[in-house]
Structures are given as C-alpha cells and as structure tokens.
Short mmCIF file of C-alpha atoms and ligand atoms in Angstrom, two decimals:
data_model
loop_
_atom_site.label_atom_id
_atom_site.label_comp_id
_atom_site.label_asym_id
_atom_site.label_seq_id
_atom_site.Cartn_x
_atom_site.Cartn_y
_atom_site.Cartn_z
CA MET A 54 38.32 32.01 -29.71
CA THR A 55 37.47 28.38 -29.67
CA LEU A 56 39.59 26.19 -31.96
CA ASN A 57 38.21 23.02 -33.23
CA LYS A 58 40.49 19.98 -33.47
CA GLY A 59 41.34 20.64 -37.08
CA ASP A 60 42.58 23.95 -36.21
CA ARG A 61 44.38 22.69 -33.27
CA LEU A 62 46.30 20.13 -35.43
CA ARG A 63 47.21 22.83 -37.94
CA ASN A 64 48.46 25.21 -35.19
CA LEU A 65 50.51 22.46 -33.60
CA ASP A 66 53.81 24.22 -33.91
CA LYS A 67 52.54 27.38 -32.15
CA ARG A 68 51.17 25.26 -29.23
CA ARG A 69 53.95 23.04 -28.27
CA SER A 70 54.03 24.42 -24.84
CA SER A 71 53.86 22.57 -21.42
CA MET A 72 50.46 21.53 -20.38
CA PRO A 73 48.87 22.53 -17.06
CA PHE A 74 48.26 19.48 -14.61
CA PRO A 75 46.00 19.29 -11.54
CA MET A 76 48.52 19.00 -8.78
CA ASN A 77 48.09 16.20 -6.36
CA GLN A 78 49.46 17.43 -2.92
CA HIS A 79 52.21 14.75 -3.03
CA LEU A 80 52.99 14.71 -6.65
CA HIS A 81 55.03 16.71 -8.88
CA ARG A 82 54.15 16.66 -12.45
CA ARG A 83 55.59 17.66 -15.59
CA SER A 84 54.54 17.41 -19.17
CA MET A 85 56.71 17.46 -22.44
CA PRO A 86 55.80 17.21 -25.98
CA VAL A 87 56.50 13.87 -27.60
CA ASP A 88 58.88 13.78 -30.52
CA GLU A 89 56.87 14.30 -33.74
CA ARG A 90 58.81 11.21 -35.00
CA GLU A 91 56.89 8.98 -32.72
CA LEU A 92 53.53 10.12 -34.28
CA LYS A 93 55.01 9.83 -37.81
CA SER A 94 55.89 6.17 -37.07
CA ALA A 95 52.29 5.62 -35.99
CA MET A 96 50.87 7.49 -38.91
CA PRO A 97 53.67 7.22 -41.57
CA THR A 98 51.91 9.22 -44.27
CA LEU A 99 50.91 12.11 -42.10
CA GLN A 100 51.93 15.59 -43.40
CA LEU A 101 53.76 17.76 -41.03
CA GLY A 102 51.06 20.57 -40.82
CA GLU A 103 48.47 17.88 -39.73
CA LEU A 104 50.36 16.56 -36.77
CA PRO A 105 48.23 16.26 -33.66
CA ASN A 106 49.61 17.83 -30.49
CA LEU A 107 51.12 14.90 -28.73
CA VAL A 108 51.74 15.17 -25.07
CA ARG A 109 53.51 12.75 -22.89
CA CYS A 110 52.47 13.01 -19.26
CA THR A 111 54.92 12.10 -16.63
CA SER A 112 54.28 12.21 -13.02
CA TYR A 113 56.65 11.37 -10.18
CA SER A 114 57.11 11.82 -6.52
CA PRO A 115 60.21 11.43 -4.44
CA GLY A 116 60.50 7.89 -3.29
CA GLU A 117 57.70 6.66 -5.56
CA GLN A 118 58.32 7.23 -9.25
CA HIS A 119 55.61 7.20 -11.74
CA ARG A 120 52.60 6.45 -9.53
CA ASP A 121 49.70 8.63 -10.01
CA ARG A 122 47.01 6.35 -8.62
CA TRP A 123 43.36 6.58 -9.61
CA VAL A 124 40.94 6.10 -6.88
CA SER A 125 40.02 2.58 -7.53
CA ASP A 126 37.31 0.11 -6.23
CA SER A 127 39.03 -2.55 -8.30
CA SER A 128 42.15 -2.35 -6.25
CA ASP A 129 44.14 -4.39 -8.94
CA SER A 130 44.64 -1.53 -11.37
CA VAL A 131 46.24 1.88 -11.22
CA ILE A 132 46.93 4.36 -13.98
CA SER A 133 50.14 6.18 -13.91
CA SER A 134 51.32 8.72 -16.35
CA GLY A 135 54.45 8.49 -18.63
CA SER A 136 55.14 5.47 -20.74
CA ASP A 137 58.51 4.57 -19.66
CA THR A 138 57.66 0.88 -19.85
CA GLU A 139 59.47 -1.43 -22.02
CA GLY A 140 57.44 -3.29 -24.60
CA GLN A 141 54.41 -2.56 -26.68
CA VAL A 142 52.79 0.67 -27.05
CA TYR A 143 49.05 0.44 -27.77
CA LYS A 144 47.41 3.02 -29.93
CA VAL A 145 43.78 3.77 -28.85
CA VAL A 146 41.63 5.96 -31.10
CA LEU A 147 38.54 7.86 -30.06
CA LEU A 148 35.81 8.26 -32.48
CA GLY A 149 32.43 9.79 -32.21
CA GLU A 150 30.14 12.79 -33.29
CA GLN A 151 30.86 16.17 -32.13
CA ALA A 152 30.26 17.23 -28.46
CA VAL A 153 29.64 13.73 -27.26
CA GLY A 154 32.45 14.06 -24.54
CA LYS A 155 35.49 12.56 -26.45
CA SER A 156 37.86 15.27 -25.24
CA SER A 157 36.40 15.16 -21.88
CA LEU A 158 37.18 11.38 -21.39
CA ALA A 159 40.60 11.91 -22.97
CA ARG A 160 41.52 14.74 -20.59
CA ILE A 161 40.55 12.44 -17.66
CA PHE A 162 42.87 9.76 -19.01
CA GLY A 163 45.49 12.45 -19.50
CA GLY A 164 45.11 13.67 -16.00
CA ILE A 165 43.79 17.02 -16.99
CA GLU A 166 40.89 17.91 -14.90
CA ASP A 167 40.37 21.44 -15.56
CA THR A 168 38.03 21.80 -18.49
CA HIS A 169 39.08 25.43 -19.12
CA ASP A 170 42.58 24.21 -19.98
CA CYS A 171 41.15 22.20 -22.87
CA GLU A 172 42.48 24.48 -25.57
CA GLU A 173 45.97 24.18 -24.06
CA ALA A 174 45.87 20.38 -23.62
CA GLY A 175 47.14 18.04 -26.36
CA ASN A 176 44.87 15.94 -28.17
CA THR A 177 47.01 12.88 -27.96
CA TYR A 178 47.93 11.29 -24.65
CA ASP A 179 50.66 8.91 -23.84
CA ARG A 180 50.34 7.22 -20.50
CA SER A 181 51.32 4.04 -18.67
CA VAL A 182 48.49 2.10 -17.04
CA ILE A 183 48.85 -0.76 -14.51
CA VAL A 184 45.97 -3.15 -15.02
CA ASP A 185 45.87 -6.57 -13.31
CA GLU A 186 49.17 -5.82 -11.89
CA GLU A 187 50.82 -5.48 -15.21
CA GLU A 188 52.05 -2.22 -16.93
CA ALA A 189 50.93 -1.33 -20.41
CA SER A 190 51.69 1.76 -22.43
CA ILE A 191 48.86 3.67 -24.13
CA VAL A 192 48.72 6.31 -26.53
CA LEU A 193 45.25 7.86 -26.83
CA TYR A 194 44.37 9.74 -29.95
CA ASP A 195 41.48 12.36 -29.51
CA ILE A 196 41.90 13.59 -33.22
CA TRP A 197 38.72 12.55 -34.76
CA GLU A 198 36.32 15.12 -36.30
CA GLN A 199 33.55 14.49 -38.76
CA ASP A 200 34.81 17.28 -40.96
CA ASN A 201 38.43 16.09 -40.91
CA SER A 202 39.63 15.47 -44.37
CA ARG A 203 38.72 12.02 -45.85
CA TRP A 204 42.50 11.15 -45.72
CA LEU A 205 42.88 12.02 -42.01
CA GLN A 206 39.77 9.91 -41.24
CA ASP A 207 41.15 7.04 -43.18
CA GLN A 208 44.36 7.26 -41.08
CA CYS A 209 42.34 7.14 -37.92
CA MET A 210 40.51 4.08 -39.14
CA LYS A 211 43.81 2.36 -39.91
CA MET A 212 46.15 3.31 -37.17
CA GLY A 213 44.36 1.97 -33.98
CA ASP A 214 45.02 -1.21 -31.95
CA ALA A 215 41.71 -0.50 -30.41
CA TYR A 216 38.85 1.95 -30.75
CA ILE A 217 36.46 3.74 -28.29
CA ILE A 218 33.29 4.78 -30.18
CA VAL A 219 31.41 7.46 -28.01
CA TYR A 220 28.02 8.87 -28.39
CA SER A 221 25.98 10.98 -25.96
CA VAL A 222 22.89 9.27 -24.31
CA THR A 223 21.29 12.58 -24.62
CA ASP A 224 21.65 12.71 -28.42
CA LYS A 225 20.00 10.07 -30.59
CA ALA A 226 21.82 11.26 -33.72
CA SER A 227 25.25 10.72 -32.13
CA PHE A 228 24.07 7.13 -31.29
CA GLU A 229 23.26 6.55 -34.85
CA LYS A 230 26.53 8.11 -35.91
CA ALA A 231 28.17 5.60 -33.58
CA SER A 232 26.73 2.62 -35.63
CA GLU A 233 27.83 4.24 -38.80
CA LEU A 234 31.30 4.62 -37.48
CA ARG A 235 31.30 1.02 -36.43
CA ILE A 236 30.31 -0.04 -39.97
CA GLN A 237 33.16 2.18 -41.45
CA LEU A 238 35.62 0.56 -39.03
CA ARG A 239 34.47 -2.85 -40.03
CA ARG A 240 34.96 -1.96 -43.80
CA ALA A 241 38.36 -0.43 -43.18
CA ARG A 242 39.62 -3.48 -41.11
CA GLN A 243 37.63 -6.17 -42.47
CA SER A 244 39.62 -9.33 -41.53
CA GLU A 245 40.83 -7.91 -38.20
CA ASP A 246 39.50 -8.54 -34.90
CA ILE A 247 40.00 -5.13 -33.33
CA PRO A 248 38.75 -4.25 -29.86
CA ILE A 249 36.09 -1.83 -29.83
CA ILE A 250 34.14 -0.38 -26.91
CA LEU A 251 30.89 1.54 -27.56
CA VAL A 252 30.52 4.23 -25.00
CA GLY A 253 27.29 5.99 -23.91
CA ASN A 254 28.73 9.07 -22.27
CA LYS A 255 26.84 11.77 -20.33
CA SER A 256 24.88 9.18 -18.24
CA ASP A 257 24.59 11.87 -15.46
CA LEU A 258 22.03 13.85 -17.72
CA VAL A 259 19.16 11.69 -16.64
CA ARG A 260 16.35 13.91 -17.58
CA SER A 261 17.55 14.61 -21.16
CA ARG A 262 18.33 10.96 -21.91
CA GLU A 263 17.36 9.97 -25.44
CA VAL A 264 19.19 6.57 -25.65
CA SER A 265 18.40 3.89 -23.11
CA VAL A 266 20.99 1.52 -21.63
CA GLU A 267 19.21 -1.43 -23.38
CA GLU A 268 19.43 0.35 -26.70
CA GLY A 269 23.15 0.82 -26.11
CA ARG A 270 23.62 -2.65 -25.03
CA ALA A 271 21.64 -4.15 -27.94
CA CYS A 272 23.60 -2.09 -30.42
CA ALA A 273 26.77 -3.43 -28.96
CA VAL A 274 25.50 -7.00 -29.30
CA VAL A 275 24.54 -6.36 -33.02
CA PHE A 276 28.01 -4.84 -33.73
CA ASP A 277 29.87 -7.41 -31.65
CA CYS A 278 31.53 -4.96 -29.46
CA LYS A 279 31.79 -4.14 -25.68
CA PHE A 280 29.62 -1.47 -24.01
CA ILE A 281 29.85 0.81 -21.19
CA GLU A 282 27.96 3.90 -20.06
CA THR A 283 30.09 6.83 -18.53
CA SER A 284 29.85 10.21 -17.26
CA ALA A 285 32.99 12.25 -17.89
CA SER A 286 31.52 15.04 -15.70
CA LEU A 287 31.20 12.72 -12.69
CA HIS A 288 34.20 10.50 -13.60
CA HIS A 289 31.86 7.65 -13.45
CA ASN A 290 33.14 4.47 -15.12
CA VAL A 291 35.87 6.37 -16.99
CA GLN A 292 38.54 4.27 -15.19
CA ALA A 293 36.64 1.02 -16.01
CA LEU A 294 36.67 2.11 -19.59
CA PHE A 295 40.38 2.49 -19.88
CA GLU A 296 41.12 -0.49 -18.05
CA GLY A 297 38.76 -2.51 -20.10
CA ILE A 298 40.29 -1.31 -23.41
CA VAL A 299 43.73 -2.64 -21.97
CA ARG A 300 42.08 -5.91 -21.20
CA GLN A 301 40.41 -6.16 -24.55
CA ILE A 302 43.79 -5.49 -26.40
CA ARG A 303 45.53 -8.09 -24.22
CA LEU A 304 42.90 -10.83 -24.82
CA ARG A 305 43.54 -10.39 -28.48
CA LYS A 306 47.29 -9.70 -28.64
CA ASP A 307 48.78 -11.74 -25.81
CA SER A 308 49.15 -15.46 -25.55
CA LYS A 309 46.44 -17.64 -24.14
CA GLU A 310 48.64 -18.62 -21.28
CA ASP A 311 49.42 -15.03 -20.31
CA ASN A 312 45.58 -14.31 -20.50
CA ALA A 313 44.73 -17.67 -18.50
CA ARG A 314 47.31 -16.42 -15.72
CA ARG A 315 45.74 -12.98 -15.45
CA MET A 316 42.11 -14.41 -15.39
CA ALA A 317 43.30 -16.88 -12.60
CA ASN A 318 44.90 -14.02 -10.54
CA SER A 319 41.82 -11.92 -10.96
CA LYS A 320 39.57 -14.71 -9.97
CA ARG A 321 41.75 -15.28 -6.84
CA ARG A 322 41.42 -11.62 -5.93
CA GLU A 323 37.66 -11.52 -6.45
CA SER A 324 35.60 -11.11 -3.39
CA ILE A 325 33.42 -13.88 -2.20
CA GLY A 326 30.35 -11.78 -2.97
CA LYS A 327 31.34 -11.48 -6.53
CA LYS A 328 32.10 -15.02 -6.92
CA ALA A 329 28.71 -15.95 -5.57
CA LYS A 330 27.06 -13.62 -7.91
CA ARG A 331 28.81 -15.04 -10.89
CA PHE A 332 27.99 -18.57 -9.95
CA LEU A 333 24.29 -17.74 -9.37
CA GLY A 334 24.29 -16.04 -12.67
CA ARG A 335 25.53 -19.13 -14.54
CA LEU A 336 23.08 -21.25 -12.68
CA VAL A 337 20.15 -19.21 -13.57
CA ALA A 338 21.15 -18.89 -17.16
CA LYS A 339 21.47 -22.68 -17.60
CA ASN A 340 18.15 -23.11 -16.26
CA ASN A 341 16.40 -20.60 -18.45
CA LYS A 342 17.05 -20.76 -22.11
CA LYS A 343 15.20 -17.55 -22.57
CA MET A 344 18.04 -15.86 -20.82
CA ALA A 345 20.27 -16.77 -23.83
CA PHE A 346 20.09 -13.27 -25.37
CA LYS A 347 20.42 -11.65 -21.99
CA GLN A 348 23.47 -13.49 -21.07
CA LYS A 349 25.01 -12.47 -24.45
CA SER A 350 24.17 -8.85 -24.00
CA LYS A 351 25.34 -9.10 -20.39
CA SER A 352 28.73 -10.26 -21.61
CA CYS A 353 29.09 -7.16 -23.84
CA HIS A 354 29.04 -5.27 -20.34
CA ASP A 355 31.94 -7.30 -19.07
CA LEU A 356 35.14 -5.69 -20.36
CA SER A 357 37.33 -8.24 -18.92
CA VAL A 358 36.30 -11.07 -21.30
CA LEU A 359 36.22 -11.45 -25.15
N1 LIG B 404 26.74 16.65 -18.40
C1 LIG B 404 27.81 16.11 -19.01
N2 LIG B 404 28.64 17.06 -19.84
C2 LIG B 404 29.54 16.39 -20.43
C3 LIG B 404 30.06 15.06 -20.22
N3 LIG B 404 31.12 14.92 -21.08
C4 LIG B 404 31.28 16.05 -21.72
N4 LIG B 404 30.35 16.90 -21.38
C5 LIG B 404 30.26 18.27 -22.02
O1 LIG B 404 30.05 18.22 -23.37
C6 LIG B 404 30.45 19.16 -24.09
C7 LIG B 404 31.37 18.56 -25.29
O2 LIG B 404 32.41 17.77 -24.75
P1 LIG B 404 33.78 17.41 -25.44
O3 LIG B 404 34.58 16.65 -24.57
O4 LIG B 404 34.43 18.67 -25.96
O5 LIG B 404 33.21 16.71 -26.67
P2 LIG B 404 34.01 16.20 -28.00
O6 LIG B 404 33.25 14.90 -28.45
O7 LIG B 404 35.32 16.00 -27.78
O8 LIG B 404 33.66 17.33 -28.93
P3 LIG B 404 34.39 17.75 -30.27
O9 LIG B 404 35.72 18.24 -29.78
O10 LIG B 404 33.49 18.79 -30.89
O11 LIG B 404 34.48 16.49 -31.15
C8 LIG B 404 31.40 19.95 -23.16
O12 LIG B 404 30.64 21.07 -22.83
C9 LIG B 404 31.66 19.07 -21.93
O13 LIG B 404 31.70 19.74 -20.65
C10 LIG B 404 29.43 14.17 -19.33
O14 LIG B 404 29.67 13.07 -19.02
N5 LIG B 404 28.22 14.80 -18.70
#
C-alpha cells in the first residue's frame, strides 16, 4: 500500500526505523532519527501526531570523517551528510503540486538513491553541505501536500529560511500551481526577502514537455525568484540546485564582507573560459539595450548572485 505524505506524518511513531542508504564502497553510513524536539523548535505549534519523519544522515569513513562527496564539476562544493557543524541550521522547504518530483529531489539530497525505498525514507533530511569551501547545515522539509490541513500549510509557509517551488515541465497545471504558491508565500511573508528557487523538474522528458525553459524563466523574473531546470531521474542540476539555495541564503543572511570574500574567492577559482564568457556577456549587454530583459532573465538563472 502506498502512503501519502499525510499518512506518513501520522504514522511517524511506527516508522522510526533506520533508513537504507546506497553504499559507497569506501563509505560506511548510518542513519538515526533526529530528536522530535528539534522539529518542535522549528515548528513550535506542531502537534505530536503530525510530526514529520525527520532523519539525520551521517556518513563517515575511517580517516576521513563526514565526507560524502558529490561528483561535482564545480570543484568548490561538496555535500556531506550529518549536520555536526557549529552555527546556523537553515530550514529549506519544498513546495509544489503532487507528483512533480519533490520527494525524488529530496531523496537525492538525502543520499537515498533507490526509489523503492521511498516509503522507508524520512521526509525531512538533515545534512551538512560544503559550498564555496564553507560548511552549512541544511534541514530539508519534504512535507508539503496540497491536501494537508490549512494549519500545516501555514506552518510550512512560516517556517522556511528558503523555499524550493517545484513544478514538472511535463505538467502545465503544476506550473500554474507554482505561481499560486509563490503568491501564497509572498502573502505569508510579506515584508521578508526570502530566497526562493523555482524548479522545473523532469527536464529529461523532452517529448512530453508542456512548459518551455523560456516560460519558466519569465515566470521567475515576474515573481522575482531564481530559476533552474532539473531532472531528478538523471540527477541533472540537482547539486547545483542545493548549492544555489545555500548561496541564496548566505547572500541574504551573511554580512556583505563575508559574501564579498566568497565572491572574490570564487572568481579567483573561475576558469579563464568562464571569465571570458562573463566579460563578453557584459560587453554585449552594454552595447545592446534590447538585451536588458534578457540580461535580467539571465540573472535569474545565476544562483550565485542576488
Ligand atoms: N522522468 C522523470 N521522472 C521523475 C523525475 N522526478 C520524479 N519523477 C517521477 O515522478 C513521480 C513522482 O515523483 P515524487 O518525487 O514522488 O513527486 P512528489 O512531488 O514528491 O509527489 P507527492 O509525494 O505526491 O507530493 C515518481 O514516479 C518519480 O519517479 C524526473 O526528473 N524525471
């Protein structure tokens, strides 16, 4: 029997078992439930029966603790599991219509690759990520459901430090729902500048695409948020998404000096090819005012700037 997220929340106490992980040959992994008090502190008014299943993922290997590296082409970021870092924990909430791939993205973040394990997996993931050579702790909440109680939806809208709004590029209705959710979020957090990334998932399903990249990008420009297309099935852009959300949070929460230092470091590490591309882009944009909209919509693609 397949349980929906609501059922999973209600059945929490029955399901507090360890969670299976894909084993890297040289890594040993364990998982443990996170104390309910931690979630209570994140969602203070939550009732016990509605607590999401919260799983802390910890990986380690002898001689190299807490390093579960993602295969990265950006060499300056890794994601490891287990948030043993000191300092702030960022709460990131996944929103979106049913079946758009929220749980699939969350499971990749949580290091769970076997989709058949999904009912055993927790729907909240607590991990440490290293982005731009600095560690951050993320708790990712995959607890959103359209038919959740209004109260639980309100909690989701209030609790996040950042939001990932997912739609499926093969489902126009889910794209429209994403806009609604953006409006709902804006209403709930009126005066706050919260990082939001709009995600067009299932980009691998080329033939059944109903929402173009341009439509997704234009929507992000209108709603003043970032935009990326992903494929959870192919793991395409998933790492970029989670690195991006960390950068977006830092850009708002950390001091200007910290962000300037990170920017300088990342520019130093940038390849000559990338530098040249960026320079030419700026040059062309300057010379062509018609490019103004394109430039803006282009920047919604860049998850490393505001
Ligand atoms: N082809 C393809 N299928 C995907 C992708 N992401 C998710 N799916 C499939 O889409 C279906 C729904 O994915 P979920 O991750 O359960 O979606 P969800 O948004 O969490 O759905 P709810 O739990 O109902 O809210 C599953 O069959 C996934 O295997 C993707 O990037 N590409």
